[in-house]
């Protein structure tokens, strides 16, 4: 049984999200954990929903819990017992901040939590993505929830996505009159009386340059919907935050509202066992007096206010800078002179252009790029702060982006630098008072120790691996884990598998990296699996052939590598490798999306993301790890284009700049033809290679392949036709192994002519067998098409024309013929050859001819060839027909003694 539920005392967002979720899980029942709020109760009285009562549920029968507008198990009431079911599946949809310490999260095998104004926004987006619709009545409920949760789009946590969904709901029939009716503020006399009392009891706290209205009191009677009262207080007073605590009927109700994301009401109420989101949260507690509650709230605010300091008070100033035309050597001297590890690069007018780091400068000097301008290697795509940026936001970006230095800009002018040294000082030392200002009094803004909340978010994918990977593969990973523990080494899944797993793309090409002796580990694993292995000493890797006994048919081999770092003796050289850590192993990789790892032992399932790869996957970005990535290996440019087109991503602007710099430095001319050719083959093997070729053209990379290479007709048309034909052939043919790239390469390079094509393909290291054959094919193709388009042509003649050529060239010929309606007959004849003629065979063999009295010799081939032609031309159909015709041909051979030459093409069947 599946159930959909929300938090206790459901609001409109919870109710609407349940209804929307039922469209995603049509078999699930709607279950309220306990009650709804007053206006929601009025709505349900007029527009009832089909709920299943808790008393009607048999909790052990529940196999899946879909939780909306909440992510904490303590907000489930009695339904929390369901989480004890042995194989319970938990799906979460919520817009409140994701808290990694939440004990419910490890149980969830699907979690969609995003920072939007309302959970209904997330679910409507999901319904749209799946092509699901809703009724006008449902649109009205969804709109009530959206308007309520976003304060009619006035709350600070409202996003453009909420506005978009609001527009869609109106378009699909939401009744705004009903929205207004149910959101109208009709206060009861008790609410109005409580409002005036709270206003009288309010005190203003000045903390961290912010004003907080704190009001506490004891009230004799319970007042429903106290949140409305507090919200009105916030609007009336205009403070940065309002917190109200009211003791009534044995409990203290706490409600907080703020106007700033860094004034975290969720953090305040969480300390009392409550929750919510950053700018709106609540708690209900027992066991504390109203005085104790007030004291604790004040202490929490004092502590949190330390994080409200603007970065302007923490940054280093004045700032040394460098001009973009300064050479890399000059920049290195300046860094040494001023004893700094980074210099902002500014224009002649002082505008910020980028950041030069000592790491990039040292790499450039190593590659003998001393005279190149610093703008060639400066970082551009980095986080930039303003003087008012909150400290915790700067800290979060520094950690998530692995960014050591943050420039602080005021109207594009660099006014400060915030470094890791500044970060450590802010975290562990007292801040001095601002110059020219007196020490603050006891009630003034704190200027002492800054204790930021942790911002490093780690993920554990152990449960997702267990639920999404097939059991045989999980068994293999368990074997690796056990062996790694035995050998006391750390083992990690790395690279493309991790990237594709995060993108829900099946991938059985596993790479394992070991911090330790990878060769020793790989040999031991191969012996454990009873598998064959190959050692590559230079790179410290072992390739294990996966035995069939493991029952993983999609997986042919497993690569085990030693965690290593690498350096390049000169630009475009192959790397020299040394043993290292997993972090440095990931740093040597091409792009952030490929620099991810999953720990297999010690803390199994932990995702290691040092360079923001997961963020770039979410943002659909291809980004290099450092500014000299293409200097060290220009083939990464072609891989960037390949990944961009494969996944529908975008190469980041900074990475595009580095590609242009690689062109300026003419690094591609130094690249070996074979390495370039391999990358081109990979691009042409992609499902839609034309997009990759167009991108190569946009980046002006054709001249590095051949100065006369172009992207113009008929190549684009041939690519489009080729895609359709290859798709057709894949369905029609039972045989695999088509070299797709060969068809596309011929369509692309054909305009060069035979001589230049052959010469270029040889330089690019394309397989020699293909290069020689393609040269001959280019000479023959015009004649082939003309002949195939003749009015009368026997099947045997079609066979003789096409059988000498590889199937990829025949498919190319078909693509070419298909693009020209005037030669339709040729297209159909090639189709017949591919689907029928090339699969035709005769049953008669040389042994049969011998039994029929034909002496061994060249006559065997002539007779079998004539019978095969007759079979193609439908002159014989059965085995008896073949025997009868063979007797005639044997008689002719015996009578005439003919020794005429037989056609050179070998025929199917007829083995001696």
PDB file of C-alpha atoms in Angstrom, residues 113-115 161 502-503 593 612-621 649:
ATOM      1  CA  UNK A 113      13.822  19.494  -2.004  1.00  0.00           C
ATOM      2  CA  UNK A 114      14.321  22.869  -3.655  1.00  0.00           C
ATOM      3  CA  UNK A 115      14.363  26.488  -2.515  1.00  0.00           C
ATOM      4  CA  UNK A 161       9.380  29.697 -10.624  1.00  0.00           C
ATOM      5  CA  UNK A 502      23.689  11.327 -10.464  1.00  0.00           C
ATOM      6  CA  UNK A 503      21.995  11.963 -13.823  1.00  0.00           C
ATOM      7  CA  UNK A 593      31.368  16.733 -13.715  1.00  0.00           C
ATOM      8  CA  UNK A 612      31.482  21.576  -7.506  1.00  0.00           C
ATOM      9  CA  UNK A 613      30.746  18.791  -9.991  1.00  0.00           C
ATOM     10  CA  UNK A 614      27.309  18.044  -8.598  1.00  0.00           C
ATOM     11  CA  UNK A 615      26.360  21.719  -8.802  1.00  0.00           C
ATOM     12  CA  UNK A 616      27.533  21.836 -12.409  1.00  0.00           C
ATOM     13  CA  UNK A 617      25.464  18.741 -13.225  1.00  0.00           C
ATOM     14  CA  UNK A 618      22.433  20.466 -11.733  1.00  0.00           C
ATOM     15  CA  UNK A 619      23.224  23.672 -13.634  1.00  0.00           C
ATOM     16  CA  UNK A 620      24.026  21.657 -16.805  1.00  0.00           C
ATOM     17  CA  UNK A 621      27.520  23.134 -17.141  1.00  0.00           C
ATOM     18  CA  UNK A 649      24.837  21.019 -21.275  1.00  0.00           C
TER      19      UNK A 649
END
